[in-house]
mmCIF file of C-alpha atoms and ligand atoms in Angstrom:
data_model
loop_
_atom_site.group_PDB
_atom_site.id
_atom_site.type_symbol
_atom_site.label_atom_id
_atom_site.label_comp_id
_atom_site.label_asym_id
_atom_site.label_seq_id
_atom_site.Cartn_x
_atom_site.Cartn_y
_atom_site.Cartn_z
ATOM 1 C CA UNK T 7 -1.174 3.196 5.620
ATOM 2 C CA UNK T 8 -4.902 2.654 5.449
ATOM 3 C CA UNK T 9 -5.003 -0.151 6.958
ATOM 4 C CA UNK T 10 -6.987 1.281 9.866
ATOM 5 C CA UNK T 11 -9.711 2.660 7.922
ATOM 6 C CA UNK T 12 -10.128 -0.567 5.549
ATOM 7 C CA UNK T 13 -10.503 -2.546 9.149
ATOM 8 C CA UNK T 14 -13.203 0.210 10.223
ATOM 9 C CA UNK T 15 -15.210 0.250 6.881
ATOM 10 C CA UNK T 16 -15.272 -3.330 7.707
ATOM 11 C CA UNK T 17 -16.652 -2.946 11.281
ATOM 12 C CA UNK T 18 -13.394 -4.326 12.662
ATOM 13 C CA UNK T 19 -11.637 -2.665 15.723
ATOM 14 C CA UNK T 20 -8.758 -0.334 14.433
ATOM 15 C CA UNK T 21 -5.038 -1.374 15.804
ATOM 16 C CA UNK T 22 -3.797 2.066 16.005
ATOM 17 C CA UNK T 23 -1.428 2.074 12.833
ATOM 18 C CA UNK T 24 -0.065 5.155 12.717
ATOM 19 C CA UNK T 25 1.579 5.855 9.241
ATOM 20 C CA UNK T 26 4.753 8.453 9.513
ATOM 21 C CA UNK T 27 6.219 10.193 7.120
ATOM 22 C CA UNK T 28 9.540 10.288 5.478
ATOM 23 C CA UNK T 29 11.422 12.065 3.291
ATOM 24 C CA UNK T 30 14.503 11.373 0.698
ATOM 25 C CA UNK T 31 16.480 13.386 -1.756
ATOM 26 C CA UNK T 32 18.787 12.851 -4.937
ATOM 27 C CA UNK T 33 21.959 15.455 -4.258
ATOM 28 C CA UNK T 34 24.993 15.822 -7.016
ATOM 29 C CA UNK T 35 27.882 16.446 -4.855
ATOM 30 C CA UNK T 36 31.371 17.235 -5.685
ATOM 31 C CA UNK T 37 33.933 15.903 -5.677
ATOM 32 C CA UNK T 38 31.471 13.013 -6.659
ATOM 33 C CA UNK T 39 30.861 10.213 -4.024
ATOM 34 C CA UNK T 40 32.623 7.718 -3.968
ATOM 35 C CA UNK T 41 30.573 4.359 -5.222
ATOM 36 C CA UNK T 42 31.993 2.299 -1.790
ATOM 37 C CA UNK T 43 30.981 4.449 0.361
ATOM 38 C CA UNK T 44 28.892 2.320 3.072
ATOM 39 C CA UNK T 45 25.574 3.700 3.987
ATOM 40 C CA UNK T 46 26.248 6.716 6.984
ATOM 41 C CA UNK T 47 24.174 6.993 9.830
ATOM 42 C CA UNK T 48 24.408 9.685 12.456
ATOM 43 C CA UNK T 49 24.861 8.288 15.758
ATOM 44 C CA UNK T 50 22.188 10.541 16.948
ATOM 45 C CA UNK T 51 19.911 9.493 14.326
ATOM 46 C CA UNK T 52 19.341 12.691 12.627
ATOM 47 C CA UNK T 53 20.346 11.476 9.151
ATOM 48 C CA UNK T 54 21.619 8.546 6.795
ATOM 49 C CA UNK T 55 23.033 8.841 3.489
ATOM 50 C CA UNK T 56 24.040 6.449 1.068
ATOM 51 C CA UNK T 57 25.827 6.202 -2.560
ATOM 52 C CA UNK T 58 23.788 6.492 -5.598
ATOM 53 C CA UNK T 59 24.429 5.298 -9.240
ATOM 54 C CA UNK T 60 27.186 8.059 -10.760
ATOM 55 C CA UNK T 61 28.468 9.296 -7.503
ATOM 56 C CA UNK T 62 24.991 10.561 -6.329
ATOM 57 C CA UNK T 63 24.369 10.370 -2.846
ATOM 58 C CA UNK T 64 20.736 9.433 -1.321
ATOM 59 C CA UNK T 65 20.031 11.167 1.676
ATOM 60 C CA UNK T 66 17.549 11.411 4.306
ATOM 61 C CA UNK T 67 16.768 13.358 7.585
ATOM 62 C CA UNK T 68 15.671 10.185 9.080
ATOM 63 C CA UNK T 69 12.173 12.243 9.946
ATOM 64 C CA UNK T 70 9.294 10.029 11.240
ATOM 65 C CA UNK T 71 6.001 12.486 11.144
ATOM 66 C CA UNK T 72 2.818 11.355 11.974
ATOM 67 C CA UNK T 73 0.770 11.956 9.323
ATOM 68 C CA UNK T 74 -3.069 10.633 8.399
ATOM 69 C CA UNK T 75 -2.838 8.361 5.611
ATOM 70 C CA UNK T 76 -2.088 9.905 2.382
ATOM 71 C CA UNK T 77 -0.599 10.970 -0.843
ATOM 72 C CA UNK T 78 2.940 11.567 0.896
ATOM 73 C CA UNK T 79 5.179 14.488 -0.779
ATOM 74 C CA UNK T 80 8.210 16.097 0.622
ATOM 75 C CA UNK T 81 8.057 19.264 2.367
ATOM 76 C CA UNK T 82 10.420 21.991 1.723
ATOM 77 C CA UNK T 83 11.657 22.680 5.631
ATOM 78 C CA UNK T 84 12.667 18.753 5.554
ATOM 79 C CA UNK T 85 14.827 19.013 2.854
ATOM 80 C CA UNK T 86 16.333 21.437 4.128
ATOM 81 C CA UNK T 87 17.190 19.899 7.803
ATOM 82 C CA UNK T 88 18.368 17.151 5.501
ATOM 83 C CA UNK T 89 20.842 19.710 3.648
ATOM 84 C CA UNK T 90 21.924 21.640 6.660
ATOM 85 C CA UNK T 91 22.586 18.041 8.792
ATOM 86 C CA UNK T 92 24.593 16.901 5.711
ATOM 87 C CA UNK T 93 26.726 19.916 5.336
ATOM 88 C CA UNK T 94 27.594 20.138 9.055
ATOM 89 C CA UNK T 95 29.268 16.465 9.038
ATOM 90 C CA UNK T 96 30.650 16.631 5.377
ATOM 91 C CA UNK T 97 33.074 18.899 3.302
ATOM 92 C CA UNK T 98 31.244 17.946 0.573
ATOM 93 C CA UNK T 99 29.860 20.784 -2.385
ATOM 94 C CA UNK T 100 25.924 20.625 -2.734
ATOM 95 C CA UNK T 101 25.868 20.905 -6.502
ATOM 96 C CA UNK T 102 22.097 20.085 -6.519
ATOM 97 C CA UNK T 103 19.159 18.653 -5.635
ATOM 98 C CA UNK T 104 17.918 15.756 -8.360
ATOM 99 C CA UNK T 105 14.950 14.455 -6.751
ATOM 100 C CA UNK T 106 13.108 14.045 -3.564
ATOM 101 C CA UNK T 107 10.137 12.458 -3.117
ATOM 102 C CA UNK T 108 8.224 11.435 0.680
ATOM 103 C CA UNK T 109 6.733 8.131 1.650
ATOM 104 C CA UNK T 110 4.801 6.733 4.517
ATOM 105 C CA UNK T 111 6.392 4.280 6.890
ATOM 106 C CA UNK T 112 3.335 2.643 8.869
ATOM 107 C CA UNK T 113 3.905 1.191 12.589
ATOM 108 C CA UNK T 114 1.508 -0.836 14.795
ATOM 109 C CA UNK T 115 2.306 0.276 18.361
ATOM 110 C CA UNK T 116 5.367 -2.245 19.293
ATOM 111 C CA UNK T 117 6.402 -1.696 16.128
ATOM 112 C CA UNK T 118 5.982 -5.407 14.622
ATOM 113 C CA UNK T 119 3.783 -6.072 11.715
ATOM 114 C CA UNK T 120 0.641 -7.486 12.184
ATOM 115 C CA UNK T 121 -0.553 -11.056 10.184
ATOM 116 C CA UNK T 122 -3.016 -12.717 10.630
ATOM 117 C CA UNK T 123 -6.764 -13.076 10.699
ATOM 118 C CA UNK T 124 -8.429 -10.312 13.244
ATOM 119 C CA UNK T 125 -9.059 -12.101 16.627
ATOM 120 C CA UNK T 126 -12.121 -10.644 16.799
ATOM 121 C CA UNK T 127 -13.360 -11.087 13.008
ATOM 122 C CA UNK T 128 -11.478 -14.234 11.261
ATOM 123 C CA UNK T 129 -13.270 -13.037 8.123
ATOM 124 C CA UNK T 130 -10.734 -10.187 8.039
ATOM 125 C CA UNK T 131 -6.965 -10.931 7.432
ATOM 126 C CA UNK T 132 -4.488 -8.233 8.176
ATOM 127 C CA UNK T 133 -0.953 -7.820 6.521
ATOM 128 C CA UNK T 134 0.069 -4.252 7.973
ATOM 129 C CA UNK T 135 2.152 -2.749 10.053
ATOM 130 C CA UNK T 136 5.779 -3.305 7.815
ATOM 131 C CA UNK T 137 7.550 0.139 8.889
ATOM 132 C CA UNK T 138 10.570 0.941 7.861
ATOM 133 C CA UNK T 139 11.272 -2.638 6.793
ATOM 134 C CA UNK T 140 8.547 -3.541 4.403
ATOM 135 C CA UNK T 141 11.005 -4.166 1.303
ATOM 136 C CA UNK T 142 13.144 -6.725 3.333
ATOM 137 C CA UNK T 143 10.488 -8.397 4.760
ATOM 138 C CA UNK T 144 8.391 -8.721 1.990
ATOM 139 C CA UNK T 145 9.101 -12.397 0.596
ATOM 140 C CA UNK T 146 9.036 -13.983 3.807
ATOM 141 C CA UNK T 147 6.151 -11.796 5.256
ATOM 142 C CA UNK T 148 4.529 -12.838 2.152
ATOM 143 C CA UNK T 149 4.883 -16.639 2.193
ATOM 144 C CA UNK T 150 3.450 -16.436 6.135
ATOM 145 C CA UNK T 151 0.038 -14.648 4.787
ATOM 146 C CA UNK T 152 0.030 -17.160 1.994
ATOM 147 C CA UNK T 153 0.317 -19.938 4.720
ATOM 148 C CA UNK T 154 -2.310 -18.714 7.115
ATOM 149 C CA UNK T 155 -4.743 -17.435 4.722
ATOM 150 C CA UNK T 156 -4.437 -20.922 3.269
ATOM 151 C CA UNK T 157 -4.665 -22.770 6.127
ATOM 152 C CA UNK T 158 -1.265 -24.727 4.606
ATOM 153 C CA UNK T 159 1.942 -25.837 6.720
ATOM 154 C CA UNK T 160 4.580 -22.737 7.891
ATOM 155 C CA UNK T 161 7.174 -22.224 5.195
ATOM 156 C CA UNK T 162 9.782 -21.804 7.949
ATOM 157 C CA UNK T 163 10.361 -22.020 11.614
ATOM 158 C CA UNK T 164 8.409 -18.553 13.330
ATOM 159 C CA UNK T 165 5.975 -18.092 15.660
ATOM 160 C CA UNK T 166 2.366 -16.692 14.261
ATOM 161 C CA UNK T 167 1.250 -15.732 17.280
ATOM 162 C CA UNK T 168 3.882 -12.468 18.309
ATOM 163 C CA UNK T 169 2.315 -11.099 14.843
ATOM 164 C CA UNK T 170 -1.252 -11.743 15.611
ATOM 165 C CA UNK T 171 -3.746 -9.095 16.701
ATOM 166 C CA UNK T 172 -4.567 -10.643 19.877
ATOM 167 C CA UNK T 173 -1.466 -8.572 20.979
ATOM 168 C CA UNK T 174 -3.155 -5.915 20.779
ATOM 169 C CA UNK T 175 -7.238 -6.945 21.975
HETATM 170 C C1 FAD H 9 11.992 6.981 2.580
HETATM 171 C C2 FAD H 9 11.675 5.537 2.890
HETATM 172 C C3 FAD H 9 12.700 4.619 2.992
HETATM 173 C C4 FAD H 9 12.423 3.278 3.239
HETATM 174 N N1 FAD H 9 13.476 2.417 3.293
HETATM 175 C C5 FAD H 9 13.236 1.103 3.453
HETATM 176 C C6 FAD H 9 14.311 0.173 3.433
HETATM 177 O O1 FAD H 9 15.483 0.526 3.282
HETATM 178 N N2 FAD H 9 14.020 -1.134 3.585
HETATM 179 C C7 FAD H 9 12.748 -1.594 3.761
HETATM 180 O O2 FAD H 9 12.538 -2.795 3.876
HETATM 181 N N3 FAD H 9 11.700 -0.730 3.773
HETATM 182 C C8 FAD H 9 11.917 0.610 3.643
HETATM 183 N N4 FAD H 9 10.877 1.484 3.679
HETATM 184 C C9 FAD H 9 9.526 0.979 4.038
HETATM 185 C C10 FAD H 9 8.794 0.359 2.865
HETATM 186 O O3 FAD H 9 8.791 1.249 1.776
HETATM 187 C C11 FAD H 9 7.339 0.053 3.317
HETATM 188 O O4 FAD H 9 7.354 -0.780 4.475
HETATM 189 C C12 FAD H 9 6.587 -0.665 2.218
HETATM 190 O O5 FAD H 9 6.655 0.067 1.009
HETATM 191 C C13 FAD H 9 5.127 -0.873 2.622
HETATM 192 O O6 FAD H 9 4.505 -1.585 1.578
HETATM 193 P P1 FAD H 9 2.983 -1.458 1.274
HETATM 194 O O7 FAD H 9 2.737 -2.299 0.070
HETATM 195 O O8 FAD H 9 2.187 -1.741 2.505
HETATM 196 O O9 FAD H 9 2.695 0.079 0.961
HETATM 197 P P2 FAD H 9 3.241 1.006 -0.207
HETATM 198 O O10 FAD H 9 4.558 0.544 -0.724
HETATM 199 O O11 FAD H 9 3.096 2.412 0.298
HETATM 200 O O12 FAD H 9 2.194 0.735 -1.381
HETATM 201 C C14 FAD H 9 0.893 1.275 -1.384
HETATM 202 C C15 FAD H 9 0.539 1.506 -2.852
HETATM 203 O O13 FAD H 9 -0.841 1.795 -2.965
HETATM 204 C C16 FAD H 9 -0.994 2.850 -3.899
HETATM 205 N N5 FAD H 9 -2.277 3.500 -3.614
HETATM 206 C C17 FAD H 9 -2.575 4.342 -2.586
HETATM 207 N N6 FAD H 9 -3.867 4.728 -2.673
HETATM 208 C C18 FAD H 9 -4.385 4.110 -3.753
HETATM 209 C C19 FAD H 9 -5.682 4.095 -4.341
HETATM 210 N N7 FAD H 9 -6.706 4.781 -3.827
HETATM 211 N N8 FAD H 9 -5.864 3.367 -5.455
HETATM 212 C C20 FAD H 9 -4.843 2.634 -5.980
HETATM 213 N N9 FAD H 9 -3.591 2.593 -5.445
HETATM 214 C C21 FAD H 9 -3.383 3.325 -4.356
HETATM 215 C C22 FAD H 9 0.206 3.741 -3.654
HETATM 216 O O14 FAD H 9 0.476 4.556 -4.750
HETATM 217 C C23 FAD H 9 1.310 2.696 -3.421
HETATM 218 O O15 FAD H 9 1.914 2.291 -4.625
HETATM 219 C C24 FAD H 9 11.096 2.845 3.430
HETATM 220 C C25 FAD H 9 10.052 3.765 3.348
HETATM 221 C C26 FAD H 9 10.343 5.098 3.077
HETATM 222 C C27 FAD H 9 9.190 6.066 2.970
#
């Protein structure tokens, strides 16, 4: 999420990251949920859910606030949308809420991640940008830094160039 910043303490050009916030909670429903029950997504986007360990149920408001870089924590009013969305598509009870906890999910602006050394700057390597998909991506994103930054061969067939900066200069 800092990634801006670290490239501006370092005199390089910022990208225009923008981290955005998003927010998850535990619920206890009952009946309990059932343990194949595919992950749900509203067709207008305005929520997912998905089974938990001992029919808990993981649910978000799919929110995407822009938000500095921070400490992310959930706010009450999202949790809330979240509950309210949930219990207008569901005859589920809300027993309770278990957890719910925020993070940030950081975007360049098309939305790609950005790896590679800065265009300007080839002192300064970036690896930023992994949205909403930064778990997924990670081994392979990982192995592409490794290769660049090395200078070795590509592990697999991609094209360096639609995640360089110069996209962007
Ligand atoms: C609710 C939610 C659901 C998501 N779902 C998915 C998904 O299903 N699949 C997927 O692929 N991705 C998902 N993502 C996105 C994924 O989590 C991110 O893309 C990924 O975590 C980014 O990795 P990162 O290492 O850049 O940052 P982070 O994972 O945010 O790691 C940054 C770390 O730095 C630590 N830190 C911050 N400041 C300091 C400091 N000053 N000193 C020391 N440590 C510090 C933080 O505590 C944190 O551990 C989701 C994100 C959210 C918020």
């Amino acid at each position: 999420a800092w990634a801006d910043e670290i490239a501006q303490l370092a005199q390089i050009r910022k990208l225009d990251i923008q981290p955005f916030r998003r927010t998850m909670i535990q619920i206890e429903v009952a009946p309990s949920a059932p343990a194949e029950l595919p992950l749900v997504v509203g067709l207008d986007g305005s929520f997912y859910f998905k089974p938990d360990a001992g029919g808990r149920l993981w649910l978000s408001p799919h929110d995407e606030i822009a938000t500095p870089p921070c400490d992310a924590a959930p706010e009450e009013l999202e949790v809330a949308i979240a509950l309210d969305r949930f219990e207008q598509v569901v005859d589920w009870n809300v027993v309770r809420i278990e957890r719910k906890w925020a993070g940030l999910r950081s975007f360049a602006p098309d939305r790609k991640p950005v790896i590679g050394r800065d265009s300007q700057n080839e002192q300064f390597f970036w690896l930023a940008g992994q949205g909403g998909f930064g778990i997924q991506t990670a081994p392979a994103v990982a192995q592409l830094a490794a290769a660049l930054l090395l200078q070795r061969e590509l592990p697999f067939e991609i094209v360096p160039a639609l995640y360089s900066t110069d996209r962007f200069r």
